[in-house]
mmCIF file of C-alpha atoms in Angstrom:
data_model
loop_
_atom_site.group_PDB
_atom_site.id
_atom_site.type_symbol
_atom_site.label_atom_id
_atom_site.label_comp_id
_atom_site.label_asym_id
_atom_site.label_seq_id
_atom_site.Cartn_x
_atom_site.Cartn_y
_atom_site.Cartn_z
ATOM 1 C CA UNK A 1 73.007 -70.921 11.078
ATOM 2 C CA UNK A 2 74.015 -69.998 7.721
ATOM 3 C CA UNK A 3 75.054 -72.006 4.966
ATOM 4 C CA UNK A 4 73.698 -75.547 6.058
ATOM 5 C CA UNK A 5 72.151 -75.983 2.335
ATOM 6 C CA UNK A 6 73.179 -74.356 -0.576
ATOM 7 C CA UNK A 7 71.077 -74.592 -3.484
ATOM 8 C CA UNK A 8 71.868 -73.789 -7.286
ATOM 9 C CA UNK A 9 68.935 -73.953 -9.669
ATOM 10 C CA UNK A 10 69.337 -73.280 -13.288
ATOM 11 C CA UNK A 11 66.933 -73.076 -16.040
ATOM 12 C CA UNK A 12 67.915 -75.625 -19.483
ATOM 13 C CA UNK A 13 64.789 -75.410 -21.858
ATOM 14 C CA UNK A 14 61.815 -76.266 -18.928
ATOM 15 C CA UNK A 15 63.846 -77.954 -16.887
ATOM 16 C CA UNK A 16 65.369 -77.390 -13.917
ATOM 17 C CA UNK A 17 68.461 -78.531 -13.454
ATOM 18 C CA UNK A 18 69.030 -78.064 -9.350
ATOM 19 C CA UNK A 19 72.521 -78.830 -7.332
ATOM 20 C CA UNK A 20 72.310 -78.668 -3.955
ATOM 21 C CA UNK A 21 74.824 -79.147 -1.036
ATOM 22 C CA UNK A 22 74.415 -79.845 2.582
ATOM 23 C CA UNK A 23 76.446 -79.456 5.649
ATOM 24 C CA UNK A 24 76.027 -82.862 7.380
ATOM 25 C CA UNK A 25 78.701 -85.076 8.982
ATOM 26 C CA UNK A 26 76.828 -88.158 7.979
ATOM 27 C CA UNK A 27 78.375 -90.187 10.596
ATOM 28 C CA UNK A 28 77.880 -94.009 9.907
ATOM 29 C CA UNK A 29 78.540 -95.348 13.526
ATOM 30 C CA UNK A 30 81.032 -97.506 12.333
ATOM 31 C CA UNK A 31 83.883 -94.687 11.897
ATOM 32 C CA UNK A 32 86.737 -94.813 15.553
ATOM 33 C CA UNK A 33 87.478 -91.318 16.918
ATOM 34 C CA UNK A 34 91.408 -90.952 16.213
ATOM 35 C CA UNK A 35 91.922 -89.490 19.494
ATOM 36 C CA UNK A 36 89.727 -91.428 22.064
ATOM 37 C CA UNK A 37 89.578 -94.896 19.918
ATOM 38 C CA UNK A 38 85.773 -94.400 20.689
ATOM 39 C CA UNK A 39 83.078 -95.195 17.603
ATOM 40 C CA UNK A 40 81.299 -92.207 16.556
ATOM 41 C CA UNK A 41 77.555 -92.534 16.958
ATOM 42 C CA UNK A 42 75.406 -92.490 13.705
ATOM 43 C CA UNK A 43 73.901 -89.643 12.218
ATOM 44 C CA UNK A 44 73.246 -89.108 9.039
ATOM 45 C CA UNK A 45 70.297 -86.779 7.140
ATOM 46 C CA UNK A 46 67.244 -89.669 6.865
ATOM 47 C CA UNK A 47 64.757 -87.638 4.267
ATOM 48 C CA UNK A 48 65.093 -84.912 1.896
ATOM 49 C CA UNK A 49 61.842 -83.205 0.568
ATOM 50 C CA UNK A 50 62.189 -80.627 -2.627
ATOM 51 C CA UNK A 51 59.506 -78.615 -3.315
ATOM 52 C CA UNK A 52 58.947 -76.092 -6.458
ATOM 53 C CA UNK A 53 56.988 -73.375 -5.605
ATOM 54 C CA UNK A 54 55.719 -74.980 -2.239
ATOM 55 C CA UNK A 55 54.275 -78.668 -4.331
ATOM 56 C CA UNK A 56 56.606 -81.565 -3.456
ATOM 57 C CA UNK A 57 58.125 -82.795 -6.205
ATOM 58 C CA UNK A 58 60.666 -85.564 -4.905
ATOM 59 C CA UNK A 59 61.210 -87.144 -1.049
ATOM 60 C CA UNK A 60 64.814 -88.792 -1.003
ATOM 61 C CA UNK A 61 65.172 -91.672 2.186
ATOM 62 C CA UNK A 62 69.185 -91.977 2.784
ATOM 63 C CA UNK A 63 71.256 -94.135 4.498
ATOM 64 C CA UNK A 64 74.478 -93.703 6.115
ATOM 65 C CA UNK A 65 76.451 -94.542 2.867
ATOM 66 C CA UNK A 66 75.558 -91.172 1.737
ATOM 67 C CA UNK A 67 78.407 -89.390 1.654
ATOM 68 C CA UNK A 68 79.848 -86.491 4.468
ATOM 69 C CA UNK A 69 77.993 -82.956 3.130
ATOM 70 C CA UNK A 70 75.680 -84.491 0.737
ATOM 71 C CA UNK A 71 75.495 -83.787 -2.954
ATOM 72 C CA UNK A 72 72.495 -83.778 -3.885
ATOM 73 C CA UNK A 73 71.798 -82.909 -8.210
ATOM 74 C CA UNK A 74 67.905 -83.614 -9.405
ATOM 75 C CA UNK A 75 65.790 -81.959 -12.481
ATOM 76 C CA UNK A 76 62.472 -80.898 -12.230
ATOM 77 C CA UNK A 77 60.339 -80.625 -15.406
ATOM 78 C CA UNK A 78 58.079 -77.812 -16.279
ATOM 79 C CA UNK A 79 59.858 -74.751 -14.234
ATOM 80 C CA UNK A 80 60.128 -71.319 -15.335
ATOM 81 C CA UNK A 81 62.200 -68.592 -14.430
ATOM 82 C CA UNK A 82 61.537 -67.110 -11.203
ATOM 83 C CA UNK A 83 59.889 -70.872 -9.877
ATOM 84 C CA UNK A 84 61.633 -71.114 -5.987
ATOM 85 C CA UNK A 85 63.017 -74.602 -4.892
ATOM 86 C CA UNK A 86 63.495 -75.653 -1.831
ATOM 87 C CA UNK A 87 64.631 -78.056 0.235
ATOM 88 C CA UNK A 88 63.885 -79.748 3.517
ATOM 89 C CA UNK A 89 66.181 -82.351 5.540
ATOM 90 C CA UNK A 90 65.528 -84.248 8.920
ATOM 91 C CA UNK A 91 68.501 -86.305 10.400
ATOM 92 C CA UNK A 92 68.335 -89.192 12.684
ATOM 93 C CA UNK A 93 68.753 -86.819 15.942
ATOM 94 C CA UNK A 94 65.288 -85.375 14.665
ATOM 95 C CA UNK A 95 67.317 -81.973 13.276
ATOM 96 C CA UNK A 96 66.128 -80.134 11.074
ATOM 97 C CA UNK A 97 67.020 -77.526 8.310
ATOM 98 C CA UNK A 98 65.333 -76.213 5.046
ATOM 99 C CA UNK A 99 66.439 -73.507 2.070
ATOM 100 C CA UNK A 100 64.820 -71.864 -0.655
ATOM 101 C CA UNK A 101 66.642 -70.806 -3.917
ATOM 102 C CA UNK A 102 65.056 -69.109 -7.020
ATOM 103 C CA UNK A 103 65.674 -70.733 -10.493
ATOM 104 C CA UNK A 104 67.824 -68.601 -12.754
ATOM 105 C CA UNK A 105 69.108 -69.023 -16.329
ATOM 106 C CA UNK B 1 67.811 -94.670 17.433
ATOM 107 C CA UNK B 2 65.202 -94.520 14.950
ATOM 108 C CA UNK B 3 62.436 -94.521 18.204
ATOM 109 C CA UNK B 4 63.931 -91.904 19.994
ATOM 110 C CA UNK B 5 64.012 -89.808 16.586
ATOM 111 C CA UNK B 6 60.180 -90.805 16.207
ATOM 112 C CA UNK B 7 59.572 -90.119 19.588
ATOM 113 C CA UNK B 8 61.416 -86.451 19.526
ATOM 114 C CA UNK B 9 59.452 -85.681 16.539
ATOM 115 C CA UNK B 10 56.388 -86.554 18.187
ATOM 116 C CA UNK B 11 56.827 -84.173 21.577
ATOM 117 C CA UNK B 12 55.275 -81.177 21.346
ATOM 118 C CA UNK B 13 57.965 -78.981 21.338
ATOM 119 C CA UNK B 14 59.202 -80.341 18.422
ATOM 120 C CA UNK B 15 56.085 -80.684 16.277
ATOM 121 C CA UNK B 16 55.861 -76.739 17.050
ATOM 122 C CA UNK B 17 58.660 -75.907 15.854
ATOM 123 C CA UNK B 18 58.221 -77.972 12.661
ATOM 124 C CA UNK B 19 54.781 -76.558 12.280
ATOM 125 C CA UNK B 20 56.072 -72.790 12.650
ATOM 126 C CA UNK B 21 58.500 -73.781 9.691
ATOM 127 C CA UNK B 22 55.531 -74.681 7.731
ATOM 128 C CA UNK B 23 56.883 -78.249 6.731
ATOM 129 C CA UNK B 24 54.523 -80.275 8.851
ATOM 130 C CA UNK B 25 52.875 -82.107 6.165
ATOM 131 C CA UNK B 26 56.198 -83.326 4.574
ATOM 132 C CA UNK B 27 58.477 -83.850 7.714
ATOM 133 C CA UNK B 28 55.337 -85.950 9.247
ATOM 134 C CA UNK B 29 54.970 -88.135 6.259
ATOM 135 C CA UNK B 30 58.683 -88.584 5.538
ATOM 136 C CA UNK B 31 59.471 -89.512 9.085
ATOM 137 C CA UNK B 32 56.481 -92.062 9.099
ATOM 138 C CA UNK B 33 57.719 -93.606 5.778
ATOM 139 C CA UNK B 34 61.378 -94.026 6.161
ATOM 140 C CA UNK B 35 62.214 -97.549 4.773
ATOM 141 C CA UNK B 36 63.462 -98.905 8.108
ATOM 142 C CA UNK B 37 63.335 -102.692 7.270
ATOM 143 C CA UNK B 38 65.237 -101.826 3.969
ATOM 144 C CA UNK B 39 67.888 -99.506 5.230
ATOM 145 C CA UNK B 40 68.826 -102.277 8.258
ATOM 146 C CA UNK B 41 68.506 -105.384 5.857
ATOM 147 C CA UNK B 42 71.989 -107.139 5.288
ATOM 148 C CA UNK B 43 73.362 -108.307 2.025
ATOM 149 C CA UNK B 44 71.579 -108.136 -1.694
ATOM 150 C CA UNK B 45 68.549 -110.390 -1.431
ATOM 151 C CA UNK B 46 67.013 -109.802 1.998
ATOM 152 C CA UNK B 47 67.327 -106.284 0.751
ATOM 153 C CA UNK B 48 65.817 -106.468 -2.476
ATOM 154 C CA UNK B 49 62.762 -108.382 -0.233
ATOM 155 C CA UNK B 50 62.645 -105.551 1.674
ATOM 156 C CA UNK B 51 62.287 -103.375 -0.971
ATOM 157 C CA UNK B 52 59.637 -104.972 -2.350
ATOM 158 C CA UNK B 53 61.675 -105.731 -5.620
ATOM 159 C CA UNK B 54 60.749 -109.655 -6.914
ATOM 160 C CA UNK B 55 61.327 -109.992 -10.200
ATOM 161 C CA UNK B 56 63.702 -107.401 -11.356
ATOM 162 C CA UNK B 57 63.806 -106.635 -15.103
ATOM 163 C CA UNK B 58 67.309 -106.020 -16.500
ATOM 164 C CA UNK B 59 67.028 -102.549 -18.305
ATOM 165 C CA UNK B 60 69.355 -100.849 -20.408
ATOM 166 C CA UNK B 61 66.856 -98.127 -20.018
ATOM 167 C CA UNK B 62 68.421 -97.445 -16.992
ATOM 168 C CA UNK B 63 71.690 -95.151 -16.897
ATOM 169 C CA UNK B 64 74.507 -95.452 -14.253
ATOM 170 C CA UNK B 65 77.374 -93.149 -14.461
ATOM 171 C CA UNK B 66 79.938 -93.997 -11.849
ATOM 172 C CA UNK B 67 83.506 -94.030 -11.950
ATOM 173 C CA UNK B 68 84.806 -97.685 -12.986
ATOM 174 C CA UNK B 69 87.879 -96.957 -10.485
ATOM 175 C CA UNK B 70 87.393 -94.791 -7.018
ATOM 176 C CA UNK B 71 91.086 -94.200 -5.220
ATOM 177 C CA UNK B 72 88.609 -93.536 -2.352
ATOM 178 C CA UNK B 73 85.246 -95.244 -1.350
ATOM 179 C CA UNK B 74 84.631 -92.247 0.927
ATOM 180 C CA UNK B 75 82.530 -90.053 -1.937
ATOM 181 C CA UNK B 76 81.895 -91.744 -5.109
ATOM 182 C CA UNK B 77 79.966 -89.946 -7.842
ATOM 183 C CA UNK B 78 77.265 -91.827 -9.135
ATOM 184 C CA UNK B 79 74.568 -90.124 -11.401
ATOM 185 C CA UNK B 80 71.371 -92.544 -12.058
ATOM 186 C CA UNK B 81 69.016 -91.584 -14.825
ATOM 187 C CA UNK B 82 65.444 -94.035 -16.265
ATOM 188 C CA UNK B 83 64.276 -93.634 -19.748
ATOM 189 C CA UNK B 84 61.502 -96.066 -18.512
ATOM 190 C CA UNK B 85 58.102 -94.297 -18.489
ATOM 191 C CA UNK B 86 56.232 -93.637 -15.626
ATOM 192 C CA UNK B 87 59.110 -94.046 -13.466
ATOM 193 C CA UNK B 88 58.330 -93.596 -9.409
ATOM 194 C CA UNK B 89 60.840 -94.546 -7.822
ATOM 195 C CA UNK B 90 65.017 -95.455 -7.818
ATOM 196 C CA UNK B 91 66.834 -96.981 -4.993
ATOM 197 C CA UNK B 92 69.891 -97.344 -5.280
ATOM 198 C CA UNK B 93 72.396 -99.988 -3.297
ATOM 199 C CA UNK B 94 75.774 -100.548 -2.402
ATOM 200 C CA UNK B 95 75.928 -104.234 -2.678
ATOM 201 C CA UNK B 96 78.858 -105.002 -0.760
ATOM 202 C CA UNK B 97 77.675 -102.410 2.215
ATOM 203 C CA UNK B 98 77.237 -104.017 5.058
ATOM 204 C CA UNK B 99 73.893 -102.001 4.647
ATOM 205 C CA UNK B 100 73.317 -102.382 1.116
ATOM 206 C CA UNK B 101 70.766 -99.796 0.498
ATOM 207 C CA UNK B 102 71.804 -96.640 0.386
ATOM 208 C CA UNK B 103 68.954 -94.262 -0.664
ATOM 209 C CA UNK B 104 65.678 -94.567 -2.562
ATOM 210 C CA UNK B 105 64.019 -91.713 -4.199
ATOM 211 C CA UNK B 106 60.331 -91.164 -4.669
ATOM 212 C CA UNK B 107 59.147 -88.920 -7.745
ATOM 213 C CA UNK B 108 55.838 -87.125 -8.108
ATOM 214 C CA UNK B 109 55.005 -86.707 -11.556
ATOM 215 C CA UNK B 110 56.874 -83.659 -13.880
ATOM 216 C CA UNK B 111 60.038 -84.685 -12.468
ATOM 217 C CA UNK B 112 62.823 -86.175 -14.506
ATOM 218 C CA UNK B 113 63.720 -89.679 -13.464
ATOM 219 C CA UNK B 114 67.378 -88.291 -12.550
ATOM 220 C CA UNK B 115 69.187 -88.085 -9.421
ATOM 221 C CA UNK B 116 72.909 -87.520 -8.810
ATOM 222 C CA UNK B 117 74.735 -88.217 -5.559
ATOM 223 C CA UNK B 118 78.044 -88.838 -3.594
ATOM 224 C CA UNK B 119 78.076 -92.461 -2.112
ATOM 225 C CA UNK B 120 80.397 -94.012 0.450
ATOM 226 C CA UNK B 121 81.608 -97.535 -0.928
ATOM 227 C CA UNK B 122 83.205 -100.019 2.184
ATOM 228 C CA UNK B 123 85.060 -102.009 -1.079
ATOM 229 C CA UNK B 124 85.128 -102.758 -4.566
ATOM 230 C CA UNK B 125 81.406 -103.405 -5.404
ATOM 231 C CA UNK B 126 78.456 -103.398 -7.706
ATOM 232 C CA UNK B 127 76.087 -100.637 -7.450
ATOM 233 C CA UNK B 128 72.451 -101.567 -8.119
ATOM 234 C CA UNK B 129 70.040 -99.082 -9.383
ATOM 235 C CA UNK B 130 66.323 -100.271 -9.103
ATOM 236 C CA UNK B 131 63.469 -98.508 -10.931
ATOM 237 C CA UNK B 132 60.213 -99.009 -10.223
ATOM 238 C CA UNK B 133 57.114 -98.042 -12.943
ATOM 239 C CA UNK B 134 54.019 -99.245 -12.754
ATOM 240 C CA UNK B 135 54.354 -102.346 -10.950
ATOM 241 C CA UNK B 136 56.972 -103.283 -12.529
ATOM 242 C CA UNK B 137 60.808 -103.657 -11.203
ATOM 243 C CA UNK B 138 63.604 -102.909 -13.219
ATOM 244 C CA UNK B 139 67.181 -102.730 -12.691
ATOM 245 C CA UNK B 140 70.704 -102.138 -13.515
ATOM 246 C CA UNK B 141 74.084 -103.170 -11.771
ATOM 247 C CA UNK B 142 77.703 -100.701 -12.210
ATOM 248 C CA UNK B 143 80.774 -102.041 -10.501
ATOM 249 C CA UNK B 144 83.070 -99.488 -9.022
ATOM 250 C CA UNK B 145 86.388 -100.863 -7.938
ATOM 251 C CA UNK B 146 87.449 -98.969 -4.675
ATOM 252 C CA UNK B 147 91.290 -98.635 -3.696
ATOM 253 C CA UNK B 148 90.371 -97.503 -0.243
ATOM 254 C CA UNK B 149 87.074 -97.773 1.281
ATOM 255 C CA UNK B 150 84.878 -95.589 2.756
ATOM 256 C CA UNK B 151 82.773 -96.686 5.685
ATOM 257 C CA UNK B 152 84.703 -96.532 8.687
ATOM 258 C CA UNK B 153 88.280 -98.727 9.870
ATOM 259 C CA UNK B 154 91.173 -96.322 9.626
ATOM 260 C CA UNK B 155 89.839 -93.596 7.385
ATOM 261 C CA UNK B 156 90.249 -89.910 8.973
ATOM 262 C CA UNK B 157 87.532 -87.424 9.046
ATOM 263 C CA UNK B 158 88.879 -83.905 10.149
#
């Protein structure tokens, strides 16, 4: 499945400046279905993991107040050129999805 | 909800899968540490308990940028940077949430204390940011005032 994460990392000085969207519906169980008046379950992303260059750098525990296809914007210290992000989400139904991007200027 | 995700993560055929993708280490930890008692806990203090935050520390140190007005509580902006040293960790909150907390973020060291994110606000309410360093708590409060909120009731999703 393409396009569930899209990454853009950019270099400022040594840091990183990353952006990062993801394709989620972050349901919060408390939202009616407008056609069958029935609640939506929950299900939202739970934990986000970004790695540079494979070492975890930052784990990120969400609620369901997070919005529908999560922004997500962090800066990592001490990156070069070249240096590949990635990311890693698991939802509440135990999904899964990761992406990689490389850091450019 | 939380057990069966525990439990699906635990069955075989998932931990394969999750081990074939090379993420073991962090998708095992993560799913073991997910702040359960925080996320469910109801209203500011039993929250902040939860947390583990006693006695907060009012910072200016601590940077929210939000919008002071949202026409919509269904994706606010809010940007969250700490000029406190050795910071670890920010959590931020939607006080008026039913759920107040709505994400906490762990830093290893080399990382900038800075994380930027869309939240859904219910109503008009403060946003709490709390910082911890050392073991120390600090903490800052935003209001956003929210025209139409954002958790649920009569909003429309497509």
């Amino acid at each position: 499945m393409a396009d569930l994460i899209k990454i853009r990392a950019t270099l400022q000085g040594d840091v990183a400046d990353v952006k990062v969207l993801m394709n989620h519906p972050m349901e919060t169980g408390q939202r009616k279905d407008v056609k069958t008046g029935q609640l939506v379950p929950a299900h939202y992303i739970q934990t986000v993991t970004a790695t540079l260059n494979g070492r975890k750098v930052m784990e990120a525990q969400w609620s369901q107040a997070i919005s529908k296809n999560p922004f997500l914007g962090f800066k990592v210290k001490g990156a070069h050129l070249g240096d590949r992000v990635a990311i890693s989400w698991v939802d509440t139904k135990g999904d899964q999805n990761s992406a990689e991007a490389v850091i450019g200027g | 909800m939380n057990t069966l995700r525990r439990t699906f993560l635990q069955g075989s055929g998932a931990l394969s899968l999750v081990l074939a993708a090379g993420l073991a280490q962090p998708v095992r930890a993560l799913a073991a540490e997910w702040n359960k008692a925080g996320f469910d806990s109801k209203g500011t203090p039993e929250t902040l308990r939860a947390i583990g935050a006693g006695a907060m520390i009012e910072s200016n140190a601590i940077t929210i940028k939000a919008p002071e007005l949202a026409e919509s509580g269904m994706s606010v902006p809010v940007e969250v940077s700490s000029q406190i040293a050795g910071t670890q960790s920010i959590a931020v909150m939607v006080e008026r949430n039913a759920q107040p907390l709505a994400a906490q973020f762990n830093f290893e060291s080399g990382m900038a204390a800075y994380v930027s994110t869309r939240l859904k606000l219910g109503e008009t309410s403060n946003v709490r940011v709390v910082v911890k360093a050392g073991d120390k708590v600090y903490t800052a409060v935003k209001q956003v005032k929210v025209t139409i909120g954002g958790c649920g009731g009569t909003t429309v999703q497509s």
